[in-house]
Amino acid sequence: MFLFLSKLLPLLVYPLGLASVLMVVTVWAIWRKRQRLALATTIAAFLILWVGSNAWVATRLMQSLEWQNLPPDPMPTADAIVVLGGCTRAADAPRPWVDVTEAGDRVLHGAELYKAGKAPKLIFSGGRIEWKGGGPPEAEDMAQIAIAMGVPEADIIQEPTSLNTYQNAVNVKAILQREGIERILLVTSATHMPRSLAIFQKQGMDAIAAPTDFQVSERRVAEVSGTRQAVLLSLLPDADNLQDVSRAMKEYLGLLIYRLRGWL
């Protein structure tokens, strides 16, 4: 039930969901002839969508998460590389093979770190929720991609049952204890890294952040407040910005909920 509610309830807080709730209230207010309430909820829904799709807001929110754990240079070595799921689509028809999502940099970065000699083992952690996408575990999909990139199958360990970040940490810890692994490089999207790293360290693991999938670069930060053209465009609604704001809100809500549950 917690898993289902954790996927459902935040949707009502993100800009699109909250604006939709307000518009439902608007319809009810019009039906009940409460014109002031209808006007107020309509204006509120518009402002939420406009602010939530603003480039400046999206950039700053994403940056506040992504730049917390910048990758060390040079990247240190470890005993294993742990890659978290949430980055593939199952090979369901008509897909000819496993697809990577926007977060597909996770598995690619993990394989590249292995090939660069940063660790002798790759651990892929991630299952699939039966009622949300379904299909084979993501750990299996990621392993297929890594093998295609030249990683020996013997050096890959799959953890196929985790359905959230907390379970990633608990299940990976069991693998580390079984395999005698001490230090790990933790690979996930930069936005997801603050929550992931905190959970893994809370479990007592010696984890080094190896983030990837950065959405906010130094160039993007400069562009938002650079030229007049960029400033003007940043004020206009954009669906990509709305998605970025929702992603950032998801992580901040996750940090709050996980802390309340004692997982951080």
Short mmCIF file of C-alpha atoms in Angstrom, two decimals:
data_model
loop_
_atom_site.label_atom_id
_atom_site.label_comp_id
_atom_site.label_asym_id
_atom_site.label_seq_id
_atom_site.Cartn_x
_atom_site.Cartn_y
_atom_site.Cartn_z
CA MET A 1 0.00 0.00 0.00
CA PHE A 2 2.87 2.40 0.83
CA LEU A 3 4.35 1.79 -2.63
CA PHE A 4 1.03 2.55 -4.35
CA LEU A 5 0.37 5.68 -2.29
CA SER A 6 3.95 6.87 -2.82
CA LYS A 7 3.31 6.82 -6.57
CA LEU A 8 -0.24 8.23 -6.46
CA LEU A 9 -0.35 11.01 -3.86
CA PRO A 10 2.63 13.06 -5.11
CA LEU A 11 0.89 13.40 -8.49
CA LEU A 12 -1.66 15.64 -6.78
CA VAL A 13 1.10 17.94 -5.52
CA TYR A 14 3.09 18.36 -8.73
CA PRO A 15 2.12 21.45 -10.77
CA LEU A 16 0.03 19.61 -13.36
CA GLY A 17 -1.84 17.51 -10.80
CA LEU A 18 -2.42 20.41 -8.42
CA ALA A 19 -3.65 22.63 -11.25
CA SER A 20 -6.02 19.86 -12.33
CA VAL A 21 -7.43 19.58 -8.81
CA LEU A 22 -7.96 23.35 -8.74
CA MET A 23 -9.77 23.25 -12.08
CA VAL A 24 -12.09 20.55 -10.72
CA VAL A 25 -12.83 22.90 -7.82
CA THR A 26 -13.44 25.68 -10.38
CA VAL A 27 -16.05 23.57 -12.21
CA TRP A 28 -17.75 22.77 -8.90
CA ALA A 29 -17.70 26.45 -7.88
CA ILE A 30 -19.24 27.52 -11.19
CA TRP A 31 -21.95 24.87 -10.80
CA ARG A 32 -22.64 26.13 -7.27
CA LYS A 33 -22.53 29.74 -8.54
CA ARG A 34 -19.64 30.70 -6.32
CA GLN A 35 -18.00 33.09 -8.73
CA ARG A 36 -15.27 34.39 -6.42
CA LEU A 37 -14.08 30.90 -5.57
CA ALA A 38 -14.14 29.95 -9.25
CA LEU A 39 -12.08 33.01 -10.16
CA ALA A 40 -9.59 32.38 -7.36
CA THR A 41 -9.01 28.72 -8.23
CA THR A 42 -8.70 29.50 -11.94
CA ILE A 43 -6.06 32.16 -11.27
CA ALA A 44 -4.25 29.83 -8.87
CA ALA A 45 -4.20 27.01 -11.42
CA PHE A 46 -2.83 29.36 -14.09
CA LEU A 47 -0.09 30.69 -11.79
CA ILE A 48 0.95 27.19 -10.71
CA LEU A 49 1.25 26.04 -14.33
CA TRP A 50 3.06 29.20 -15.40
CA VAL A 51 5.55 29.17 -12.54
CA GLY A 52 6.01 25.40 -12.84
CA SER A 53 6.84 25.65 -16.54
CA ASN A 54 9.22 28.59 -16.11
CA ALA A 55 12.82 27.93 -17.22
CA TRP A 56 14.38 29.91 -14.36
CA VAL A 57 12.39 28.02 -11.71
CA ALA A 58 13.08 24.65 -13.33
CA THR A 59 16.80 25.33 -13.70
CA ARG A 60 17.29 26.52 -10.13
CA LEU A 61 15.30 23.68 -8.61
CA MET A 62 17.16 21.03 -10.60
CA GLN A 63 20.52 22.68 -9.91
CA SER A 64 19.83 22.70 -6.17
CA LEU A 65 19.71 18.89 -6.28
CA GLU A 66 22.12 18.00 -9.08
CA TRP A 67 25.04 20.12 -7.91
CA GLN A 68 25.04 18.77 -4.35
CA ASN A 69 27.22 15.79 -5.33
CA LEU A 70 29.42 16.70 -8.26
CA PRO A 71 31.59 13.80 -9.51
CA PRO A 72 35.10 13.74 -8.01
CA ASP A 73 37.97 14.30 -10.43
CA PRO A 74 39.64 11.92 -10.74
CA MET A 75 37.04 9.31 -9.87
CA PRO A 76 38.48 7.03 -7.14
CA THR A 77 38.52 3.26 -7.40
CA ALA A 78 36.24 1.00 -5.41
CA ASP A 79 35.34 -2.65 -4.92
CA ALA A 80 32.14 -2.46 -6.97
CA ILE A 81 29.97 -0.09 -8.99
CA VAL A 82 26.29 -0.02 -8.00
CA VAL A 83 23.87 1.23 -10.66
CA LEU A 84 20.29 2.01 -9.66
CA GLY A 85 17.36 1.23 -11.95
CA GLY A 86 14.76 3.57 -13.37
CA CYS A 87 16.53 3.92 -16.70
CA THR A 88 15.21 1.27 -19.10
CA ARG A 89 12.05 0.12 -20.84
CA ALA A 90 11.37 -3.58 -21.22
CA ALA A 91 11.67 -5.16 -24.68
CA ASP A 92 7.90 -5.22 -25.19
CA ALA A 93 6.61 -5.32 -28.77
CA PRO A 94 7.15 -3.49 -31.03
CA ARG A 95 10.49 -2.64 -29.38
CA PRO A 96 13.16 -4.86 -30.91
CA TRP A 97 15.31 -4.75 -27.76
CA VAL A 98 15.65 -3.05 -24.39
CA ASP A 99 15.25 0.74 -24.63
CA VAL A 100 16.95 3.31 -22.43
CA THR A 101 14.98 6.25 -21.04
CA GLU A 102 16.19 9.80 -20.41
CA ALA A 103 17.96 8.37 -17.35
CA GLY A 104 19.67 5.72 -19.48
CA ASP A 105 22.98 7.42 -18.78
CA ARG A 106 22.99 5.45 -15.53
CA VAL A 107 23.73 2.07 -17.10
CA LEU A 108 26.02 3.60 -19.74
CA HIS A 109 28.03 5.48 -17.11
CA GLY A 110 28.28 2.42 -14.90
CA ALA A 111 29.62 0.31 -17.76
CA GLU A 112 32.11 3.02 -18.72
CA LEU A 113 33.38 3.25 -15.13
CA TYR A 114 33.89 -0.51 -15.13
CA LYS A 115 35.75 -0.40 -18.45
CA ALA A 116 37.91 2.42 -17.07
CA GLY A 117 39.05 0.07 -14.30
CA LYS A 118 37.30 1.89 -11.45
CA ALA A 119 35.95 -1.35 -9.95
CA PRO A 120 36.02 -5.08 -10.78
CA LYS A 121 32.29 -5.68 -10.28
CA LEU A 122 29.05 -4.13 -11.54
CA ILE A 123 25.92 -4.46 -9.42
CA PHE A 124 22.62 -3.59 -11.12
CA SER A 125 19.77 -2.96 -8.70
CA GLY A 126 16.15 -2.64 -9.78
CA GLY A 127 12.97 -4.65 -10.18
CA ARG A 128 9.74 -3.66 -11.90
CA ILE A 129 6.36 -2.81 -10.46
CA GLU A 130 3.81 -5.23 -11.90
CA TRP A 131 1.07 -2.60 -12.18
CA LYS A 132 3.38 0.15 -13.49
CA GLY A 133 5.13 -0.92 -16.68
CA GLY A 134 5.75 -4.54 -15.76
CA GLY A 135 8.11 -6.85 -17.59
CA PRO A 136 11.45 -8.38 -16.62
CA PRO A 137 13.44 -6.77 -13.78
CA GLU A 138 15.41 -3.68 -14.74
CA ALA A 139 18.53 -5.31 -13.34
CA GLU A 140 18.24 -7.88 -16.14
CA ASP A 141 17.76 -5.20 -18.79
CA MET A 142 20.74 -3.21 -17.55
CA ALA A 143 22.89 -6.33 -17.53
CA GLN A 144 22.02 -6.96 -21.19
CA ILE A 145 23.12 -3.44 -22.12
CA ALA A 146 26.36 -3.70 -20.14
CA ILE A 147 27.22 -7.05 -21.76
CA ALA A 148 26.60 -5.50 -25.20
CA MET A 149 29.06 -2.76 -24.18
CA GLY A 150 31.74 -5.33 -23.46
CA VAL A 151 31.35 -6.00 -19.73
CA PRO A 152 31.93 -9.72 -18.96
CA GLU A 153 28.82 -11.42 -17.62
CA ALA A 154 30.92 -12.97 -14.84
CA ASP A 155 31.60 -9.51 -13.41
CA ILE A 156 27.90 -8.54 -13.22
CA ILE A 157 25.68 -9.08 -10.17
CA GLN A 158 21.94 -8.56 -10.50
CA GLU A 159 19.63 -7.41 -7.72
CA PRO A 160 16.17 -7.77 -9.32
CA THR A 161 13.65 -7.22 -6.53
CA SER A 162 13.95 -3.57 -5.40
CA LEU A 163 10.92 -1.38 -6.10
CA ASN A 164 12.13 1.86 -4.51
CA THR A 165 15.38 3.52 -3.41
CA TYR A 166 15.16 2.25 0.16
CA GLN A 167 14.87 -1.32 -1.06
CA ASN A 168 17.82 -0.68 -3.41
CA ALA A 169 19.97 0.16 -0.40
CA VAL A 170 18.79 -2.70 1.84
CA ASN A 171 19.13 -5.35 -0.87
CA VAL A 172 22.49 -4.09 -2.13
CA LYS A 173 23.84 -4.08 1.43
CA ALA A 174 23.02 -7.79 1.69
CA ILE A 175 24.94 -8.42 -1.54
CA LEU A 176 27.96 -6.46 -0.32
CA GLN A 177 28.06 -8.43 2.91
CA ARG A 178 27.76 -11.71 1.04
CA GLU A 179 30.48 -10.82 -1.48
CA GLY A 180 32.82 -9.15 1.01
CA ILE A 181 32.62 -5.81 -0.81
CA GLU A 182 33.41 -2.67 1.17
CA ARG A 183 33.63 0.49 -0.95
CA ILE A 184 31.23 1.21 -3.82
CA LEU A 185 30.74 3.82 -6.49
CA LEU A 186 27.04 4.71 -6.51
CA VAL A 187 25.66 5.55 -9.94
CA THR A 188 22.29 7.22 -10.43
CA SER A 189 20.88 10.41 -11.93
CA ALA A 190 22.31 13.58 -10.41
CA THR A 191 18.82 14.67 -9.31
CA HIS A 192 18.30 11.36 -7.51
CA MET A 193 21.77 11.28 -5.93
CA PRO A 194 21.14 13.31 -2.72
CA ARG A 195 18.40 10.92 -1.58
CA SER A 196 20.18 7.78 -2.81
CA LEU A 197 23.53 8.59 -1.25
CA ALA A 198 21.92 9.50 2.09
CA ILE A 199 20.00 6.21 2.19
CA PHE A 200 23.04 4.08 1.30
CA GLN A 201 25.18 5.83 3.89
CA LYS A 202 22.40 5.46 6.48
CA GLN A 203 22.65 1.71 5.87
CA GLY A 204 26.33 1.93 6.79
CA MET A 205 27.79 1.53 3.31
CA ASP A 206 30.97 3.28 2.18
CA ALA A 207 29.43 4.86 -0.91
CA ILE A 208 31.03 7.41 -3.22
CA ALA A 209 28.73 9.46 -5.44
CA ALA A 210 29.28 8.91 -9.17
CA PRO A 211 26.35 10.90 -10.58
CA THR A 212 25.32 11.09 -14.21
CA ASP A 213 22.32 12.24 -16.27
CA PHE A 214 22.87 15.94 -15.45
CA GLN A 215 20.11 18.15 -16.82
CA VAL A 216 21.64 21.43 -15.64
CA SER A 217 25.02 22.42 -17.03
CA GLU A 218 26.98 25.62 -16.46
CA ARG A 219 25.88 26.71 -19.93
CA ARG A 220 22.19 26.24 -19.08
CA VAL A 221 22.57 28.27 -15.89
CA ALA A 222 24.24 31.10 -17.82
CA GLU A 223 21.67 31.05 -20.62
CA VAL A 224 18.65 31.44 -18.36
CA SER A 225 19.71 34.93 -17.26
CA GLY A 226 22.02 35.79 -20.15
CA THR A 227 20.63 37.53 -23.23
CA ARG A 228 17.30 39.34 -23.48
CA GLN A 229 16.07 36.61 -25.80
CA ALA A 230 16.88 33.91 -23.23
CA VAL A 231 15.21 35.86 -20.43
CA LEU A 232 12.07 36.29 -22.53
CA LEU A 233 11.95 32.62 -23.49
CA SER A 234 12.47 31.59 -19.87
CA LEU A 235 9.23 33.34 -18.95
CA LEU A 236 7.16 31.39 -21.48
CA PRO A 237 5.49 28.09 -20.53
CA ASP A 238 7.39 24.98 -21.62
CA ALA A 239 6.42 21.34 -21.02
CA ASP A 240 10.06 20.28 -20.50
CA ASN A 241 10.41 22.80 -17.69
CA LEU A 242 7.19 21.50 -16.14
CA GLN A 243 8.67 18.00 -16.18
CA ASP A 244 11.90 19.20 -14.56
CA VAL A 245 10.02 20.98 -11.78
CA SER A 246 7.98 17.83 -11.15
CA ARG A 247 11.17 15.73 -11.00
CA ALA A 248 12.74 18.10 -8.49
CA MET A 249 9.58 18.16 -6.38
CA LYS A 250 9.51 14.35 -6.42
CA GLU A 251 13.00 14.24 -4.93
CA TYR A 252 12.29 16.86 -2.27
CA LEU A 253 9.09 15.05 -1.29
CA GLY A 254 11.03 11.80 -1.24
CA LEU A 255 13.65 13.29 1.05
CA LEU A 256 10.92 14.49 3.41
CA ILE A 257 8.98 11.20 3.45
CA TYR A 258 12.10 9.05 3.79
CA ARG A 259 13.32 11.21 6.67
CA LEU A 260 9.95 10.90 8.42
CA ARG A 261 10.17 7.12 8.06
CA GLY A 262 13.69 7.11 9.51
CA TRP A 263 15.33 5.92 6.30
CA LEU A 264 17.65 8.94 6.12
#
